[in-house]
């Protein structure tokens, strides 16, 4: 079974899949769609880029269509039938966009709700009735507390990026929400990683789940053509300008470690005549959405982002990822380069590494279990940095362990605001 017709999905869904240009289900879709269509609970271990959204969205729509067919019937006021929880606004928005596409032949009513935007229009839509609600936990609870939402009619409850949800301190919110969802429901939990906390949550929420898993982290890295350029910190800006002279770099995501760094790089690019914008947690929601829209439509060639802002961003056709600064956490490197080479496409990731970042590169190479090839014949290549083994240990890492305020990063209030 290698095409979608073997999955017995409802006709309007198959038509939408064909409209999207999908011909073959991805491995996570092949494994998830049949048990989900049967109504089983499911625990999915999969990262963005594997096709996981369609893996849970298509069966949810199929089950909605099952009794109603093309016309799903009028949704009940305040009572969605499918609830999808996502940790960030960006991810919620993207899931909503996917569902709208997949449900386009079904008269689907859908709302996406998250904080940082006016609540009144959301209340109006939910009062009119939606089949599917996609939400971040904070705004969802707000709506429930105002009596503007009821979850006792939810037939399918989906949690996406559960690990991230817990990292951001949403555990209590998630528990409150799942207690309010009808007990007689199907529950689906997807997570990129499976730390104990997520396994514990899954144990509480899921009933005899099917477990599906695809491609561990390292395989993403294998699909991307990677290069590292050793360069003086002071020359990174000129190097970036030089690289972007290459017209084959059509849509490039550039990563910095800090929000200010992202703004600075975007400004510099703009001054050099490159259509660019920055996206990070300090930007207002509509500014972030505008930047993303511009990047998607091709109006913006270079989008500069921090790790948090970029997580879950799903833009097709990103030809290149450039690490203007290397992340101090190897997992972030894998997430970053995974923004290119999506769904089987090829992608190129170029990392700038200055003297202080040598240790980060070593950690990354250990994690991805490969050496990143060096761009030695580039005019900016700094052999003295390439040949300098650098300190044996990362000074930041040693310091980090002792820092008492490290805990603060896990503070739910702070993280929630950042979302
Ligand atoms: P996700 O892992 O859900 O973020 O999906 C990654 C990307 O793959 C999205 O751009 C989807 O539109 C795309 N995609 C999902 N399923 C398929 C498929 N079966 N064939 C081709 N592209 C797909």
Coordinates of C-alpha atoms and ligand atoms in Angstrom, one line a residue:
X1 CA 0.0 0.0 0.0
X2 CA 1.9 3.1 -1.2
X3 CA -0.8 5.6 -2.2
X4 CA -3.5 7.3 -0.3
X5 CA -6.4 5.4 -1.9
X6 CA -5.4 2.3 0.1
X7 CA -6.1 4.1 3.4
X8 CA -9.9 4.2 2.8
X9 CA -10.2 7.9 3.6
X10 CA -13.5 9.7 2.8
X11 CA -13.8 11.0 -0.8
X12 CA -13.7 14.7 0.0
X13 CA -10.4 14.2 1.9
X14 CA -8.8 12.2 -0.9
X15 CA -9.7 15.0 -3.3
X16 CA -8.1 17.6 -1.0
X17 CA -5.0 15.4 -0.7
X18 CA -4.8 15.3 -4.5
X19 CA -5.2 19.1 -4.6
X20 CA -2.2 19.4 -2.2
X21 CA -0.2 17.3 -4.6
X22 CA 0.5 14.6 -2.1
X23 CA 0.8 11.2 -3.9
X24 CA 2.4 8.9 -1.3
X25 CA 1.7 8.9 2.5
X26 CA 4.8 9.4 4.6
X27 CA 5.8 6.6 7.0
X28 CA 4.2 8.3 10.0
X29 CA 1.0 8.7 8.0
X30 CA 1.0 5.0 6.9
X31 CA 1.4 3.9 10.5
X32 CA -1.0 6.3 12.1
X33 CA -4.0 6.8 9.8
X34 CA -5.5 3.2 9.9
X35 CA -5.6 2.9 13.7
X36 CA -6.8 6.5 14.1
X37 CA -9.6 5.9 11.6
X38 CA -10.7 2.9 13.7
X39 CA -10.9 5.2 16.8
X40 CA -7.8 3.9 18.6
X41 CA -5.8 6.1 20.9
X42 CA -2.3 6.8 19.6
X43 CA 1.1 7.9 20.9
X44 CA 3.2 9.3 18.1
X45 CA 6.9 10.0 18.3
X46 CA 7.7 12.2 15.3
X47 CA 9.2 15.6 14.5
X48 CA 8.0 18.4 12.4
X49 CA 8.8 17.6 8.8
X50 CA 7.6 14.0 8.9
X51 CA 4.1 14.8 7.8
X52 CA 2.7 14.3 11.4
X53 CA 0.1 17.0 11.0
X54 CA -1.7 15.2 8.2
X55 CA -1.2 12.0 10.2
X56 CA -3.5 13.2 12.9
X57 CA -5.6 15.7 10.9
X58 CA -6.8 13.4 8.1
X59 CA -8.2 10.7 10.4
X60 CA -9.9 13.4 12.6
X61 CA -11.6 14.8 9.4
X62 CA -12.4 11.3 8.2
X63 CA -14.2 10.5 11.4
X64 CA -16.1 13.8 11.2
X65 CA -17.1 13.0 7.6
X66 CA -18.1 9.4 8.4
X67 CA -21.6 10.1 9.5
X68 CA -22.1 13.4 7.7
X69 CA -20.3 12.8 4.4
X70 CA -19.6 15.9 2.5
X71 CA -22.0 18.1 4.5
X72 CA -20.9 17.8 8.1
X73 CA -24.0 19.3 9.4
X74 CA -24.3 22.5 11.4
X75 CA -21.9 22.5 14.4
X76 CA -23.3 23.0 17.8
X77 CA -22.8 26.3 19.5
X78 CA -19.8 26.3 21.9
X79 CA -19.2 22.6 21.4
X80 CA -16.3 21.5 19.1
X81 CA -16.1 17.9 18.1
X82 CA -12.3 17.9 17.6
X83 CA -9.9 19.7 19.9
X84 CA -6.3 20.2 19.0
X85 CA -3.9 21.6 21.5
X86 CA -0.6 23.2 20.4
X87 CA 2.1 24.9 22.4
X88 CA 2.7 28.0 20.3
X89 CA 0.6 30.4 18.3
X90 CA 2.7 29.7 15.2
X91 CA 2.1 26.0 15.4
X92 CA -1.6 26.4 16.1
X93 CA -1.9 28.6 13.1
X94 CA -0.1 26.1 10.9
X95 CA -2.2 23.2 12.1
X96 CA -5.3 25.4 11.4
X97 CA -4.1 26.1 7.8
X98 CA -3.4 22.4 7.2
X99 CA -6.9 21.5 8.4
X100 CA -8.5 24.1 6.3
X101 CA -6.7 22.7 3.2
X102 CA -7.6 19.1 4.0
X103 CA -11.2 20.0 4.9
X104 CA -11.8 22.3 1.9
X105 CA -14.4 20.0 0.3
X106 CA -16.2 19.3 3.5
X107 CA -17.9 22.5 4.6
X108 CA -15.7 22.3 7.7
X109 CA -16.1 25.0 10.3
X110 CA -12.9 25.6 12.2
X111 CA -11.4 28.1 14.6
X112 CA -7.9 28.7 15.7
X113 CA -7.6 30.5 19.1
X114 CA -4.5 31.8 20.8
X115 CA -3.5 34.6 23.1
X116 CA -2.2 37.9 22.1
X117 CA -5.1 38.5 19.7
X118 CA -8.6 39.9 20.6
X119 CA -10.8 37.3 22.2
X120 CA -14.2 38.6 21.1
X121 CA -14.1 37.5 17.5
X122 CA -13.0 34.0 18.7
X123 CA -16.0 33.9 21.1
X124 CA -18.3 34.9 18.2
X125 CA -17.0 32.1 16.0
X126 CA -17.2 29.5 18.8
X127 CA -20.7 30.6 19.7
X128 CA -21.8 30.2 16.0
X129 CA -20.3 26.7 16.3
X130 CA -17.2 25.0 15.0
X131 CA -16.4 21.3 14.2
X132 CA -12.7 21.7 14.9
X133 CA -11.0 24.0 17.4
X134 CA -7.2 24.4 17.4
X135 CA -5.9 26.2 20.5
X136 CA -3.0 27.1 22.7
X137 CA -3.7 26.0 26.4
X138 CA -3.8 29.5 27.9
X139 CA -6.4 31.0 25.6
X140 CA -8.5 27.8 25.7
X141 CA -8.7 27.9 29.5
X142 CA -9.6 31.6 29.3
X143 CA -12.5 30.8 27.0
X144 CA -13.7 27.9 29.2
X145 CA -13.5 30.1 32.3
X146 CA -15.7 32.7 30.6
X147 CA -18.3 30.0 29.9
X148 CA -17.7 30.5 26.1
X149 CA -16.6 27.0 25.4
X150 CA -17.7 23.5 26.4
X151 CA -15.5 20.4 25.9
X152 CA -18.0 17.7 26.7
X153 CA -18.8 17.2 23.1
X154 CA -15.2 16.6 22.0
X155 CA -14.9 13.2 20.3
X156 CA -11.2 13.5 19.3
X157 CA -8.6 15.2 21.5
X158 CA -5.2 15.8 20.0
X159 CA -2.1 17.1 21.7
X160 CA 0.7 18.1 19.4
X161 CA 4.3 18.7 20.4
X162 CA 3.6 17.5 23.9
X163 CA 7.2 17.7 24.9
X164 CA 7.3 21.4 24.0
X165 CA 4.0 21.9 25.8
X166 CA 5.5 20.6 29.0
X167 CA 8.8 22.5 28.5
X168 CA 6.8 25.6 28.4
X169 CA 5.2 24.9 31.7
X170 CA 1.7 24.0 30.4
X171 CA 1.3 20.7 32.4
X172 CA -1.4 22.0 34.8
X173 CA -3.3 23.6 32.0
X174 CA -3.2 20.5 29.9
X175 CA -4.4 18.4 32.9
X176 CA -7.3 20.9 33.5
X177 CA -8.3 20.8 29.9
X178 CA -8.2 17.0 29.5
X179 CA -10.3 16.7 32.7
X180 CA -12.9 18.8 31.0
X181 CA -12.9 16.9 27.7
X182 CA -15.5 14.2 27.5
X183 CA -14.2 10.9 29.0
X184 CA -15.6 9.0 26.0
X185 CA -13.2 10.3 23.5
X186 CA -10.3 9.3 21.3
X187 CA -7.0 10.8 22.5
X188 CA -3.9 11.3 20.3
X189 CA -0.6 12.6 21.6
X190 CA 2.4 13.5 19.4
X191 CA 5.8 14.5 20.7
X192 CA 9.2 14.9 19.0
X193 CA 10.9 13.3 22.0
X194 CA 9.7 11.1 24.8
X195 CA 11.2 12.2 28.1
X196 CA 9.7 10.7 31.3
X197 CA 7.4 13.6 31.8
X198 CA 5.7 13.1 28.4
X199 CA 5.5 9.3 28.9
X200 CA 3.8 10.0 32.3
X201 CA 1.3 12.3 30.7
X202 CA 0.6 9.8 27.9
X203 CA 0.1 7.1 30.5
X204 CA -2.6 9.2 32.2
X205 CA -4.4 10.4 29.1
X206 CA -4.2 7.5 26.6
X207 CA -6.2 4.4 26.8
X208 CA -4.5 1.3 25.4
X209 CA -2.7 3.4 22.7
X210 CA -1.0 2.3 19.5
X211 CA 2.6 3.5 19.6
X212 CA 4.1 4.8 16.3
X213 CA 7.6 6.2 15.9
X214 CA 9.6 7.5 12.9
X215 CA 13.0 8.8 12.1
X216 CA 15.1 9.6 15.1
X217 CA 16.8 13.0 15.0
X218 CA 20.0 12.0 13.3
X219 CA 18.2 11.0 10.1
X220 CA 16.9 14.5 9.5
X221 CA 20.5 15.7 9.6
X222 CA 21.5 13.1 7.0
X223 CA 19.1 14.4 4.4
X224 CA 20.5 17.9 4.5
X225 CA 23.8 18.9 2.8
X226 CA 25.7 20.5 5.5
X227 CA 28.8 22.8 5.4
X228 CA 30.7 24.8 8.0
X229 CA 32.6 27.9 7.3
X230 CA 35.3 28.9 9.9
X231 CA 35.2 32.7 9.9
X232 CA 36.3 35.6 12.1
X233 CA 33.3 37.0 14.1
X234 CA 33.9 40.5 12.6
X235 CA 33.6 39.1 9.1
X236 CA 30.3 37.3 9.4
X237 CA 28.3 40.1 8.1
X238 CA 30.4 40.5 4.9
X239 CA 30.4 36.7 4.5
X240 CA 26.6 36.6 4.6
X241 CA 26.3 39.4 2.0
X242 CA 28.8 37.5 -0.2
X243 CA 26.9 34.2 0.1
X244 CA 23.6 35.9 -0.7
X245 CA 25.0 37.0 -4.0
X246 CA 24.3 33.4 -5.1
X247 CA 20.9 33.5 -6.7
X248 CA 20.3 29.8 -6.0
X249 CA 19.7 30.8 -2.4
X250 CA 16.1 31.6 -3.1
X251 CA 14.5 31.2 0.3
X252 CA 16.8 31.3 3.3
X253 CA 16.2 31.0 7.0
X254 CA 19.0 32.5 9.0
X255 CA 19.5 31.8 12.7
X256 CA 21.0 33.9 15.4
X257 CA 21.2 33.1 19.1
X258 CA 19.6 36.3 20.3
X259 CA 16.6 38.5 19.4
X260 CA 18.8 41.6 19.1
X261 CA 21.1 39.6 16.9
X262 CA 18.2 38.7 14.7
X263 CA 17.1 42.3 14.3
X264 CA 20.7 43.4 13.6
X265 CA 21.3 40.8 10.9
X266 CA 17.9 41.5 9.2
X267 CA 18.7 45.3 9.2
X268 CA 22.1 44.7 7.7
X269 CA 20.7 42.5 5.0
X270 CA 18.1 45.1 4.3
X271 CA 20.8 47.8 4.0
X272 CA 22.6 45.5 1.5
X273 CA 19.5 45.3 -0.6
X274 CA 18.3 41.8 0.4
X275 CA 14.5 41.5 1.1
X276 CA 14.6 40.4 4.7
X277 CA 12.7 40.4 8.0
X278 CA 13.2 39.1 11.5
X279 CA 11.0 36.9 13.7
X280 CA 11.4 36.5 17.4
X281 CA 9.5 36.6 20.7
X282 CA 9.8 40.3 21.2
X283 CA 7.8 41.0 18.1
X284 CA 4.1 41.6 18.2
X285 CA 2.0 38.8 16.9
X286 CA 0.8 40.6 13.8
X287 CA 4.4 41.5 12.9
X288 CA 5.4 37.9 13.2
X289 CA 2.6 36.8 11.1
X290 CA 3.4 39.4 8.5
X291 CA 7.0 38.3 8.3
X292 CA 5.9 34.7 7.9
X293 CA 3.4 35.5 5.2
X294 CA 6.1 37.5 3.3
X295 CA 8.5 34.6 3.6
X296 CA 5.9 32.1 2.4
X297 CA 4.8 34.2 -0.5
X298 CA 8.4 34.9 -1.6
X299 CA 8.3 38.6 -1.0
X300 CA 10.9 38.1 1.7
X301 CA 14.0 36.2 0.6
X302 CA 15.8 36.0 4.0
X303 CA 14.0 35.4 7.3
X304 CA 16.1 35.8 10.4
X305 CA 15.0 33.9 13.4
X306 CA 15.8 32.8 16.9
X307 CA 15.3 29.2 17.9
X308 CA 12.1 29.6 19.8
X309 CA 10.4 31.7 17.1
X310 CA 11.4 29.2 14.4
X311 CA 10.2 26.0 16.1
X312 CA 7.3 24.6 14.3
X313 CA 7.6 27.1 11.4
X314 CA 6.6 25.1 8.4
X315 CA 7.4 26.9 5.2
X316 CA 7.9 24.9 2.0
X317 CA 10.7 25.5 -0.4
X318 CA 13.3 26.8 2.1
X319 CA 16.4 26.2 0.0
X320 CA 19.0 27.1 2.6
X321 CA 19.4 27.4 6.3
X322 CA 22.3 29.6 7.5
X323 CA 23.5 29.5 11.1
X324 CA 24.8 33.0 11.5
X325 CA 25.6 31.8 15.0
X326 CA 25.8 28.2 16.1
X327 CA 23.4 27.2 18.9
X328 CA 24.9 26.1 22.2
X329 CA 22.4 23.2 22.2
X330 CA 23.0 20.4 19.5
X331 CA 19.2 19.6 19.4
X332 CA 18.6 23.1 18.2
X333 CA 21.0 22.6 15.4
X334 CA 19.1 19.6 14.2
X335 CA 15.8 21.4 14.5
X336 CA 17.2 24.4 12.6
X337 CA 18.6 22.5 9.6
X338 CA 15.4 20.4 9.5
X339 CA 13.6 23.6 8.3
X340 CA 15.1 22.8 4.9
X341 CA 14.9 19.5 3.1
X342 CA 11.2 19.1 4.1
X343 CA 9.2 16.2 3.0
X344 CA 11.9 14.6 0.9
X345 CA 13.2 17.8 -0.7
X346 CA 16.9 18.6 -0.8
X347 CA 18.3 21.4 1.3
X348 CA 21.6 23.0 2.2
X349 CA 22.7 24.2 5.7
X350 CA 25.7 26.5 6.1
X351 CA 27.0 27.2 9.5
X352 CA 29.3 30.1 10.4
X353 CA 31.7 29.1 13.2
X354 CA 34.0 31.6 14.9
X355 CA 36.7 30.9 17.4
X356 CA 34.3 30.9 20.4
X357 CA 31.8 28.5 18.7
X358 CA 34.3 25.7 18.1
X359 CA 33.1 23.9 21.2
X360 CA 29.4 24.1 20.0
X361 CA 30.4 22.6 16.7
X362 CA 32.1 19.7 18.5
X363 CA 29.0 19.0 20.5
X364 CA 26.9 19.1 17.4
X365 CA 29.1 16.7 15.5
X366 CA 28.9 14.3 18.4
X367 CA 25.1 14.4 18.5
X368 CA 24.6 14.0 14.7
X369 CA 27.4 11.4 14.6
X370 CA 29.1 12.9 11.7
X371 CA 31.6 15.6 10.9
X372 CA 30.3 18.6 9.1
X373 CA 32.3 19.2 5.9
X374 CA 34.4 22.4 5.9
X375 CA 34.1 25.0 3.2
X376 CA 37.9 25.3 2.9
X377 CA 38.1 26.9 -0.5
X378 CA 36.0 29.8 0.4
X379 CA 37.7 33.2 0.4
X380 CA 36.5 33.9 4.0
X381 CA 37.8 30.6 5.3
X382 CA 39.9 31.2 8.4
X383 CA 42.4 28.4 8.6
X384 CA 43.7 29.5 12.0
X385 CA 40.3 29.0 13.5
X386 CA 39.8 25.6 11.7
X387 CA 43.1 24.4 13.0
X388 CA 42.6 25.7 16.6
X389 CA 41.2 22.8 18.7
X390 CA 39.9 25.4 21.2
X391 CA 39.3 24.7 24.9
X392 CA 38.6 21.1 25.9
X393 CA 35.3 22.0 27.6
X394 CA 32.6 24.5 26.8
X395 CA 32.9 27.3 29.4
X396 CA 29.2 28.2 29.1
X397 CA 28.1 24.7 29.9
X398 CA 30.2 24.6 33.1
X399 CA 28.9 27.9 34.2
X400 CA 25.3 27.1 33.4
X401 CA 25.1 24.2 35.8
X402 CA 25.9 26.5 38.7
X403 CA 23.7 29.4 37.8
X404 CA 20.9 29.6 40.3
X405 CA 18.5 31.5 38.0
X406 CA 18.7 28.8 35.4
X407 CA 15.5 27.5 36.9
X408 CA 13.8 30.7 35.8
X409 CA 13.8 29.5 32.2
X410 CA 11.3 26.8 33.2
X411 CA 9.0 29.3 35.0
X412 CA 5.6 28.7 33.4
X413 CA 4.5 32.3 33.6
X414 CA 7.6 33.6 31.8
X415 CA 7.5 30.9 29.1
X416 CA 3.8 31.3 28.5
X417 CA 4.2 34.9 27.8
X418 CA 7.0 34.1 25.4
X419 CA 4.6 31.8 23.5
Ligands
LIG1 P1 4.6 18.3 9.2 O1 5.5 17.2 9.6 O2 3.2 18.0 9.5 O3 5.0 19.6 9.6 O4 4.6 18.3 7.5 C1 5.8 18.7 6.8 C2 5.4 19.1 5.4 O5 5.2 17.9 4.6 C3 4.2 20.0 5.2 O6 4.6 21.0 4.3 C4 3.2 19.1 4.5 O7 2.4 19.9 3.6 C5 4.0 18.1 3.8 N1 3.4 16.8 3.6 C6 2.7 16.1 4.6 N2 2.3 14.9 4.1 C7 2.8 14.8 2.8 C8 2.8 13.8 1.8 N3 2.1 12.6 2.1 N4 3.4 14.0 0.7 C9 4.0 15.2 0.4 N5 4.1 16.2 1.3 C10 3.5 16.0 2.5

